[in-house]
Every structure is written in C-alpha cells, then in structure tokens.
mmCIF file of C-alpha atoms in Angstrom:
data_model
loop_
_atom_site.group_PDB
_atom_site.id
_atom_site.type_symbol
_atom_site.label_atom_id
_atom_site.label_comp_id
_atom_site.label_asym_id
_atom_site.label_seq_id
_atom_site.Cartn_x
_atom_site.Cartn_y
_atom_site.Cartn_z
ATOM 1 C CA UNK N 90 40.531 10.570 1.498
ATOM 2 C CA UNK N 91 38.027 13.224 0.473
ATOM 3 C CA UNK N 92 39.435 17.204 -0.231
ATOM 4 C CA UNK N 93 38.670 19.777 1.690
ATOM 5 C CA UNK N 94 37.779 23.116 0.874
ATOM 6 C CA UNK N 95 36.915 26.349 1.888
ATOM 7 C CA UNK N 96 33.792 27.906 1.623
ATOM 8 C CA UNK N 97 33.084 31.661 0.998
ATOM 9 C CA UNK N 98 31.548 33.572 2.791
ATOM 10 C CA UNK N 99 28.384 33.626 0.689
ATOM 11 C CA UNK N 100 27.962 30.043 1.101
ATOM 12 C CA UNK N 101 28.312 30.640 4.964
ATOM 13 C CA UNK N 102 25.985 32.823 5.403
ATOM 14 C CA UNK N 103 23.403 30.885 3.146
ATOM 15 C CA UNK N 104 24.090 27.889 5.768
ATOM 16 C CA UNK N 105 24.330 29.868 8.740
ATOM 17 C CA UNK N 106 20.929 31.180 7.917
ATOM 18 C CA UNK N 107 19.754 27.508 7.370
ATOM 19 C CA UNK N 108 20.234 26.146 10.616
ATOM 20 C CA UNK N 109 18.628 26.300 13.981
ATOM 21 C CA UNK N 110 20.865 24.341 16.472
ATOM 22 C CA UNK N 111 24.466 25.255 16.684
ATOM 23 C CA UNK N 112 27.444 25.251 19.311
ATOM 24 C CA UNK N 113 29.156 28.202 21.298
ATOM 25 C CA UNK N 114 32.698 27.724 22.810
ATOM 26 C CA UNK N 115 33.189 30.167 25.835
ATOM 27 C CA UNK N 116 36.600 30.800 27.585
ATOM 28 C CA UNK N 117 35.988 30.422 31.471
ATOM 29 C CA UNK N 118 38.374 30.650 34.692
ATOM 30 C CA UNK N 119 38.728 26.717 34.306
ATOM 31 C CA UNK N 120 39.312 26.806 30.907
ATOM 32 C CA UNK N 121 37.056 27.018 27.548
ATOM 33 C CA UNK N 122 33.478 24.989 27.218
ATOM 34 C CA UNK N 123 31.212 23.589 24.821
ATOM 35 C CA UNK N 124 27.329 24.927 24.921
ATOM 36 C CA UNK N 125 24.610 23.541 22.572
ATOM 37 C CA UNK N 126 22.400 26.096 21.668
ATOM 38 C CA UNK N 127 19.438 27.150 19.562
ATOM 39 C CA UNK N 128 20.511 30.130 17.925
ATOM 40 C CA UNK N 129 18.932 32.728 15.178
ATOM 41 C CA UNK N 130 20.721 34.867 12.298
ATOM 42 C CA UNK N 131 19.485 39.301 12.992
ATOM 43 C CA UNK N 132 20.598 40.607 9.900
ATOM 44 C CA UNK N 133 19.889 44.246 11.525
ATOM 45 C CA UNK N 134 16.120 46.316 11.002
ATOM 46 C CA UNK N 135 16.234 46.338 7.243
ATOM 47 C CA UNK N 136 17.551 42.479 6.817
ATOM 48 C CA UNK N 137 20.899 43.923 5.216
ATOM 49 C CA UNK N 138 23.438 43.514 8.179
ATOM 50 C CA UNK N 139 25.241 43.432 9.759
ATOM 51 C CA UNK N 140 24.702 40.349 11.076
ATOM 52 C CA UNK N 141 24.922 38.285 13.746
ATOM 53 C CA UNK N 142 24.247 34.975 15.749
ATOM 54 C CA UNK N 143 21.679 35.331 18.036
ATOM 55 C CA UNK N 144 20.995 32.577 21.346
ATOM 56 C CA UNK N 145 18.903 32.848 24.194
ATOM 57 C CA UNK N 146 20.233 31.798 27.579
ATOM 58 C CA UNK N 147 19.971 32.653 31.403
ATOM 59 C CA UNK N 148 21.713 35.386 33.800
ATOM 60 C CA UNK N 149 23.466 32.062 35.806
ATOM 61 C CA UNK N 150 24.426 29.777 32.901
ATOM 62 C CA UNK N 151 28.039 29.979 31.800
ATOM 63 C CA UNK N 152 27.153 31.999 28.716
ATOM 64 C CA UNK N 153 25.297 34.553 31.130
ATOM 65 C CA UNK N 154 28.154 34.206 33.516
ATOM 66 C CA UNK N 155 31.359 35.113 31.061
ATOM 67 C CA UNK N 156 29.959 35.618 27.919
ATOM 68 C CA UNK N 157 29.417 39.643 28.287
ATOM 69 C CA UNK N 158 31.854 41.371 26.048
ATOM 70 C CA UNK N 159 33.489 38.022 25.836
ATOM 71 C CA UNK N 160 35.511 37.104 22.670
ATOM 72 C CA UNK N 161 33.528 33.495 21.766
ATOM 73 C CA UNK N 162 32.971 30.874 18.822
ATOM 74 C CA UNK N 163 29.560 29.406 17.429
ATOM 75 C CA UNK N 164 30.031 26.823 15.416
ATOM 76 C CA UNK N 165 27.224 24.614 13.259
ATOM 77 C CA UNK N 166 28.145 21.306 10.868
ATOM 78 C CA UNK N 167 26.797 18.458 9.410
ATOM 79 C CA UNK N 168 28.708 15.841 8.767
ATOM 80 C CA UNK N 169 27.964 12.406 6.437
ATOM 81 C CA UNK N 170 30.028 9.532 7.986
ATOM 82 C CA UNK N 171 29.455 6.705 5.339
ATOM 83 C CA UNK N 172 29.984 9.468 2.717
ATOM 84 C CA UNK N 173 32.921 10.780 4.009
ATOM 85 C CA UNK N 174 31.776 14.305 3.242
ATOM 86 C CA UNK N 175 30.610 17.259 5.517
ATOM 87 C CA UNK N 176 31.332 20.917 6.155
ATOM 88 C CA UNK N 177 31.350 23.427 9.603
ATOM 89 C CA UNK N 178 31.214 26.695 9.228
ATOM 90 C CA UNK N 179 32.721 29.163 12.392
ATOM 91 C CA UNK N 180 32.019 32.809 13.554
ATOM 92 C CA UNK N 181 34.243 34.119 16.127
ATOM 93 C CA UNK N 182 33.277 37.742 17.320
ATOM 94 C CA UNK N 183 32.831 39.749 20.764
ATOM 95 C CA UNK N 184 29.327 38.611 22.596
ATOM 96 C CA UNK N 185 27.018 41.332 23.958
ATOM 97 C CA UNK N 186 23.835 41.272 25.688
ATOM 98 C CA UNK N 187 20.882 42.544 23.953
ATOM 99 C CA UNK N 188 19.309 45.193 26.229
ATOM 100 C CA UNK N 189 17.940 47.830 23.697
ATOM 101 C CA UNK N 190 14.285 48.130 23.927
ATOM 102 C CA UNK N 191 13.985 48.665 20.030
ATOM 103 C CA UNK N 192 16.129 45.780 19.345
ATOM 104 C CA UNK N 193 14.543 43.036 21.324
ATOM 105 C CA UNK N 194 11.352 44.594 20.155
ATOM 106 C CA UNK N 195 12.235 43.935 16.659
ATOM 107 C CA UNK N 196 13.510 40.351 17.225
ATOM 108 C CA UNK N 197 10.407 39.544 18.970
ATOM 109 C CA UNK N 198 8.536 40.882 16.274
ATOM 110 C CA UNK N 199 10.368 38.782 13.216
ATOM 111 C CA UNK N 200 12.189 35.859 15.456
ATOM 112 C CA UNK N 201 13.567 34.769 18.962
ATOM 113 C CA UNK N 202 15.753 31.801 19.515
ATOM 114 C CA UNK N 203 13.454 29.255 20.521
ATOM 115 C CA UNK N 204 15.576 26.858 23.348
ATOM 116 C CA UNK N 205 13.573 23.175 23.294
ATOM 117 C CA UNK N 206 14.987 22.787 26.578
ATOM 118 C CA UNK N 207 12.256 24.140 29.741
ATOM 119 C CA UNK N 208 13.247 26.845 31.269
ATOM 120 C CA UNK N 209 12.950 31.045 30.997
ATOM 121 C CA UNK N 210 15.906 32.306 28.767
ATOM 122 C CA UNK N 211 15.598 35.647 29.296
ATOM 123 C CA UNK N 212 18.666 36.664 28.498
ATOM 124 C CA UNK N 213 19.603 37.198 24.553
ATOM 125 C CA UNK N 214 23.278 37.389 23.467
ATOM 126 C CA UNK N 215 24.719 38.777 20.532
ATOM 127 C CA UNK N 216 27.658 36.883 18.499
ATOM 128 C CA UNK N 217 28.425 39.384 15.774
ATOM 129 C CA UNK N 218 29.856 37.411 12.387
ATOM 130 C CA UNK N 219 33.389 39.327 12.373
ATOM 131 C CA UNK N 220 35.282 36.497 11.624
ATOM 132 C CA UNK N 221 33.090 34.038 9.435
ATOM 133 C CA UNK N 222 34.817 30.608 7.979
ATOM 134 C CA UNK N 223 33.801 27.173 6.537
ATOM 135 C CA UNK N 224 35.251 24.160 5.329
ATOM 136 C CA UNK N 225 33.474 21.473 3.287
ATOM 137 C CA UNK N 226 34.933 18.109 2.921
ATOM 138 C CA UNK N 227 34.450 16.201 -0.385
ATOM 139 C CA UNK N 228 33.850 18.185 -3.961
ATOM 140 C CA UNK N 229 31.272 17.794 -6.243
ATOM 141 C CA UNK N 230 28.430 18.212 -3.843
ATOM 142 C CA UNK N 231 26.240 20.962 -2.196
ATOM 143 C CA UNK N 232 25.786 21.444 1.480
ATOM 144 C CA UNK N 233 22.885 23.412 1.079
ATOM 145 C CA UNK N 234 20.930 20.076 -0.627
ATOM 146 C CA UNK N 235 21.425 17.641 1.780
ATOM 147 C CA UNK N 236 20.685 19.915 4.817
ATOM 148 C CA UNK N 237 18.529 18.357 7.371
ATOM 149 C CA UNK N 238 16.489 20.834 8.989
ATOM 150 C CA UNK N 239 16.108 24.041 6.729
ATOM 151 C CA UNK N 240 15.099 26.917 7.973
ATOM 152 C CA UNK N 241 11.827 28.885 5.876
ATOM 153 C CA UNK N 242 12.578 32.166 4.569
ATOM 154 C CA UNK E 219 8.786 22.483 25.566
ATOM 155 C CA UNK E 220 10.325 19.438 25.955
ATOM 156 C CA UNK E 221 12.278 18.578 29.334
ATOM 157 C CA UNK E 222 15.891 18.423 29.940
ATOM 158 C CA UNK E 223 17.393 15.987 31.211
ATOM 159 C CA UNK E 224 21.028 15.156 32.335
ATOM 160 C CA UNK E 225 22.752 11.537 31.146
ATOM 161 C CA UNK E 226 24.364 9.129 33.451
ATOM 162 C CA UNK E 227 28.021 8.529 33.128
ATOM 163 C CA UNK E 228 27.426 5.513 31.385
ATOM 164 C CA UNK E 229 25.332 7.138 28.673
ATOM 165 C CA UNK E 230 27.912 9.551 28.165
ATOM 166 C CA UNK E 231 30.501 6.510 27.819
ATOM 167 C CA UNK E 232 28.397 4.798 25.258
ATOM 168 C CA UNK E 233 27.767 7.719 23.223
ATOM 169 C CA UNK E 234 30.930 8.895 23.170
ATOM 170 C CA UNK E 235 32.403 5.074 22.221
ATOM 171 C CA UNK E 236 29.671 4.948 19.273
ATOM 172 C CA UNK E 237 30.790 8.533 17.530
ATOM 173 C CA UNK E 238 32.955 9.413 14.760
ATOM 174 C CA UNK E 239 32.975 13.072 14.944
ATOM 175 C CA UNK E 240 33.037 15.625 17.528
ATOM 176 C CA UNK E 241 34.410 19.429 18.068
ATOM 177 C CA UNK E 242 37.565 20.186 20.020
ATOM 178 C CA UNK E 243 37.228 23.847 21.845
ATOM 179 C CA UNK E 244 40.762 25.111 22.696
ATOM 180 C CA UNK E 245 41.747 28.222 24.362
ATOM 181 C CA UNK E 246 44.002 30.611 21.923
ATOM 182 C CA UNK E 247 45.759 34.507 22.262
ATOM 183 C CA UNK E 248 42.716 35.345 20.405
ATOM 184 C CA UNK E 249 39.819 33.958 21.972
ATOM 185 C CA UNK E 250 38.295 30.417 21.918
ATOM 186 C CA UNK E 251 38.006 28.334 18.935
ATOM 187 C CA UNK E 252 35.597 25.318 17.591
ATOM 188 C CA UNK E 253 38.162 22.829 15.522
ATOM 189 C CA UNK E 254 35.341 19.550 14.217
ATOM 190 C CA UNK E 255 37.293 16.846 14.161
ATOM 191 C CA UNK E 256 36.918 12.865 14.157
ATOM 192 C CA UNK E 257 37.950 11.180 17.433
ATOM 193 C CA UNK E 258 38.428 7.831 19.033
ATOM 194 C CA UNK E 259 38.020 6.398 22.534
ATOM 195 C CA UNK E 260 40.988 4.763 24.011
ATOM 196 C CA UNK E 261 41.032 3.019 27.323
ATOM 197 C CA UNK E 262 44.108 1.899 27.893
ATOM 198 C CA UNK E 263 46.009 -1.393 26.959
ATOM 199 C CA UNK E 264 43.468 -3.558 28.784
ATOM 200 C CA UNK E 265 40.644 -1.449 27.892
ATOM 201 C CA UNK E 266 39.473 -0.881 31.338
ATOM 202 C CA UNK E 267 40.781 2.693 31.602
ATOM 203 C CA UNK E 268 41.538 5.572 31.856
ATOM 204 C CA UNK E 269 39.281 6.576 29.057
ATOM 205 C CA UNK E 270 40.154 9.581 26.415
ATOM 206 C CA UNK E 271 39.359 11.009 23.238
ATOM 207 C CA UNK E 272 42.285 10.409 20.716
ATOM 208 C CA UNK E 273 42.221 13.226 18.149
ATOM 209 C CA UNK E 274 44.850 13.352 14.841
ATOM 210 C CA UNK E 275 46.335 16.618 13.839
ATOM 211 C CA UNK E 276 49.181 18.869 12.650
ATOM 212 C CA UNK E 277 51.844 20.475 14.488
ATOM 213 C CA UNK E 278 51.060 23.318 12.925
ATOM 214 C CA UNK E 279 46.824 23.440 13.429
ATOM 215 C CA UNK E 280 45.725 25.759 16.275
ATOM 216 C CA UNK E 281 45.448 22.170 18.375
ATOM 217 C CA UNK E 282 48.848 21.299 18.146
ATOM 218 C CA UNK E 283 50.013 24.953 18.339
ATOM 219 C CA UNK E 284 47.987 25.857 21.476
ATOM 220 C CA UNK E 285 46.790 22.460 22.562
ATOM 221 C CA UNK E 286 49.344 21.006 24.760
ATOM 222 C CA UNK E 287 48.775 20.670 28.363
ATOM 223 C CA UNK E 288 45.758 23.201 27.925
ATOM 224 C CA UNK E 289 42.657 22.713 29.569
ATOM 225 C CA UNK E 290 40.226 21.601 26.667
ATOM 226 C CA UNK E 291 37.076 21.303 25.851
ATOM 227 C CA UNK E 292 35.635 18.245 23.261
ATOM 228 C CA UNK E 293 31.300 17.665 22.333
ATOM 229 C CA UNK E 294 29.183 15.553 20.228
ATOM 230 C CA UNK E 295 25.816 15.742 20.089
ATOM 231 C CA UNK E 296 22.945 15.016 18.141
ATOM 232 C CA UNK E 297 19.548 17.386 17.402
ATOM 233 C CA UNK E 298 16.211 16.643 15.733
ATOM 234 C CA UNK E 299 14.722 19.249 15.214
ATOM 235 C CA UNK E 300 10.780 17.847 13.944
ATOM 236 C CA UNK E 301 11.114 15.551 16.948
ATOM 237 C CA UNK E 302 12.055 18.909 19.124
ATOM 238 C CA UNK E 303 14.639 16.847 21.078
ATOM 239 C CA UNK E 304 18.303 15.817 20.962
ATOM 240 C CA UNK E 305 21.374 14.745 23.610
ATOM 241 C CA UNK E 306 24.808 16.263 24.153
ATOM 242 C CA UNK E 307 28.000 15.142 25.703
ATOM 243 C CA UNK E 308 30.818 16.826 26.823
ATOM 244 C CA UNK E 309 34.209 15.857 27.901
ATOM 245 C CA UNK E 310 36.432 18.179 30.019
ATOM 246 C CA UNK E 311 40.539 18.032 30.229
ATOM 247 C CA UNK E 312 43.695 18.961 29.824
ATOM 248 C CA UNK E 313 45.327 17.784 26.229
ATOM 249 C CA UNK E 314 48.834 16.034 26.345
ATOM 250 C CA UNK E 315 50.522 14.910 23.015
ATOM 251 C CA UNK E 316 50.790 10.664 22.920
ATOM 252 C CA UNK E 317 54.847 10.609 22.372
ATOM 253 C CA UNK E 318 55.330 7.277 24.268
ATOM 254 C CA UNK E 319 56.347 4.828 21.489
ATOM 255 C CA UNK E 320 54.365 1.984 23.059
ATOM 256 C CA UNK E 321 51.291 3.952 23.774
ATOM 257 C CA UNK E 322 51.140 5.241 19.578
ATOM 258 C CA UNK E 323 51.661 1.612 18.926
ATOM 259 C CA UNK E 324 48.586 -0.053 20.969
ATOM 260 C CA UNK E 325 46.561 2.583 19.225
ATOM 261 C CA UNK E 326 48.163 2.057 16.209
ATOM 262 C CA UNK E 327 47.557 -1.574 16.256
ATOM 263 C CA UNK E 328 43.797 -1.098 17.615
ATOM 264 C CA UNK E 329 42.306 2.119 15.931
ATOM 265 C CA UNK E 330 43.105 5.512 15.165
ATOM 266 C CA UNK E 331 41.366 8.166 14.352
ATOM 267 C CA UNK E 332 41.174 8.501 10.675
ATOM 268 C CA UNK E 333 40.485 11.657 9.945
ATOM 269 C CA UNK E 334 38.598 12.198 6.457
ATOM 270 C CA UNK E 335 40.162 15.444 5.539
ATOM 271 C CA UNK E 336 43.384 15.225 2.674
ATOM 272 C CA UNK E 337 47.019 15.272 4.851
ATOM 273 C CA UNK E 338 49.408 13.839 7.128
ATOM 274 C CA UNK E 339 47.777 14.342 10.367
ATOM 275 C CA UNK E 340 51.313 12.744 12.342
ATOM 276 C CA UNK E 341 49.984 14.609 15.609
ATOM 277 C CA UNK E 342 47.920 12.148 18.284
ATOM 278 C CA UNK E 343 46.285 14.632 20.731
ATOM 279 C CA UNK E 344 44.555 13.009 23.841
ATOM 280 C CA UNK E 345 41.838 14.831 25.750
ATOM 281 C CA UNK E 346 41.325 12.267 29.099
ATOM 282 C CA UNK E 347 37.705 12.299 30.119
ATOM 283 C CA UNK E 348 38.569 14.242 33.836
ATOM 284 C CA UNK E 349 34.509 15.886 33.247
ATOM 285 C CA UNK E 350 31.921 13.951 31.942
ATOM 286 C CA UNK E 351 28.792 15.580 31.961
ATOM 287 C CA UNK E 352 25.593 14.930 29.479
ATOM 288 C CA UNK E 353 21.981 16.520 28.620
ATOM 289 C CA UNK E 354 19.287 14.697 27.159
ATOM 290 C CA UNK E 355 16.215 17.036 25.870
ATOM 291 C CA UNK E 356 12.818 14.961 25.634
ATOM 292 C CA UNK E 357 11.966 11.801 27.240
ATOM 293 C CA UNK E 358 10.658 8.419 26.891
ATOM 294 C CA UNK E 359 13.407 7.752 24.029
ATOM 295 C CA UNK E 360 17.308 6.543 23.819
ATOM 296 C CA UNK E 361 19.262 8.349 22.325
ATOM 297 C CA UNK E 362 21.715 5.043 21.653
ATOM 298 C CA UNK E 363 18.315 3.699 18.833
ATOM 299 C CA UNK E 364 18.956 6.932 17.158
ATOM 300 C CA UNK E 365 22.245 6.973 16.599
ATOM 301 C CA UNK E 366 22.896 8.097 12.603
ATOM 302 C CA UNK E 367 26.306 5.740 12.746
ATOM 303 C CA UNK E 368 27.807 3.526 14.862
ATOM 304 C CA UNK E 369 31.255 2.466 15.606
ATOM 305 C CA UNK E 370 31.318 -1.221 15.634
ATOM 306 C CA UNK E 371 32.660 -2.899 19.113
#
C-alpha cells in the first residue's frame, strides 16, 4: 500500500495553477453539495497574490444561491488507479462575488473561467486560498509530470 | 460550447458501479470539506438493493468525526478537457457507520473498499444513494467507452 504524503504549499500552488476543472463543496439548508466547475487561479493585478480560485456560475445555481460570503472547499486531483498513486490538493476560504469594475476588468483582460457547459455565467465567485493542502499518494514520482491537461503560462 | 446534458438513473448506476475513486463532502464546525477517497457500491445481500457507496476510514478523520448520521455529499466525475466535454455524478445522503456484524461480513466476503493510502482504515462509512442526479457535457458519446478504469462485474 503506497505512502502518502503531504505536499507544500509550493507544490500546490504549482498544481493549482495547472488545472482547469476542479470541484467546489457548498454547505446548503439540506446539507453540503458537490459542484464541478471550471475554475481559474487571480494571483491579484501584479501576478504576486494573493491568490485565489476563481469560477464562473449563475445568480440561481446553488453556488449563486449560498455561496456569498459562504465558508466553501474547491478541490482538484488526479488519481492513477493501476498505479496506485495520485494526489488532491484543497483550498477552503470565504467565497465572495466579484463586483468591482477594475477587477472583472482585469480578469477579462488576462483570463475568465471558461464553463464548457451552455449557458451565461455571469456571475464570478471568489475562493480565496486561506487554507491550502495536498496529499500525494506514492513517493518517488512528480505530479506535475504526469498531469493531463496543463495549463500554458 | 458544448451542451449539457443530465444522465438517467441508470447511467448514474453504471458509472458509479465502474469507479474506484470519488470525493466525500461533509459538513464540519468549520465549513464544508472535500475528503477523495476510494469507494464501493453495495446493494445489499441479494444485490438488488438498496444501493450505497461504502467508504473506509478512521475514527479519528473528519468523516468519522463529523460523518455520522450527517447529511453528505459523495461525486465522481470525469473531464477532457481537448475533447471540451466530461460527465458527473452525484450521490446525496445521510452517512450511518456499518456496525451490524453480518452486514461488515457480506461486504467483507464480497469487496471492500481498499483504500490505497498507508493505515488501518477499521471505519466502514455508508452514504445510501437517497439523490441521484448526473450531467453529461457534449453529446453523441458514452461516457461508459471512456471510462480510464473499470471495476470488473
């Protein structure tokens, strides 16, 4: 049975950067749910933080719903079955809707969250990395290698 | 943009029989959490149901700390990102510990989840699937021909 580790924060950030499909969990009245999302990493105007998890979503979705000011968890993995390795790495931090002019200016300019799904996401919420924390399963490897989809600079 | 689509109950039952690994959400003092985690389906001693996701884990772990009788919240899914489309499923209930000595045995004798991580994992969780709901983005393809791994019958 492989080891796990954890990661540091570097290497977090490096992955969380990497990816482009990810997972928030959002407490509700009838209890906490599981959202697939496209997300983005805003590292603030000059690129040096802080940063944060951005997704795109709609005013009557259940991240539109209770996700203002909402404590939540994004979470992206990758995990290799027949290897028996993989790693996850979590940020936890208080949502907020994007609403400053000069803000979603500047994410327009250098990214947006791109949702596949149809549909007008005009809504952009902010998952700021306060808690960030990974585990990889299996030594001797690199996540950052093997990952599937990587994200260009 | 590809179109969204939502997946029949018996999608969602196939998909969730042929994965290995999923995320538990769980409810906490502090705000939601994402635990990744491998699973099983049982359905019962004749395997006709009630289905649920079987989950090992510690009595320690924010599952078994906070996960008993708690509404919870469990997903797999699977993205492509070059092919711009992907499928979710998630399963919505509340978590009981398996303590009935003939219950731990069936599974015992039929599979358990094995998870990959290092430790005694003595703690059977069991999420029962009370919500079943499903998303597939893009169509004209099965998601069940794309699977990366599946669990043999």
């Amino acid at each position: 049975m492989p080891m796990s580790y954890d990661l540091s924060r570097d290497d977090c950030s490096r992955l969380l950067r990497a990816g482009v499909a990810g997972r928030v969990a959002l407490g509700t009245p009838d209890g906490p749910h599981i959202i697939p999302v496209n997300y983005a990493v805003d590292a603030g105007e000059r690129g040096d933080g802080p940063e944060s998890v951005l997704v795109r979503t709609t005013a009557y979705s259940l991240l539109g719903t209770y996700g203002r000011d909402a404590q939540v968890c994004f979470e992206v993995d990758q995990f290799d079955h027949e290897l028996k390795r993989g790693w996850s790495v979590v940020v936890r931090g208080r949502a907020s809707f994007v609403d400053d002019h000069e803000a979603l200016a500047r994410i327009a300019r250098s990214w947006q969250p791109r949702p596949w799904a149809e549909g007008q996401r005009h809504l952009l919420v902010r998952i700021p990395w306060t808690e960030v924390t990974g585990r990889q399963l299996g030594g001797g490897w690199d996540p950052w290698e093997f990952l599937p989809v990587r994200r260009l600079a």
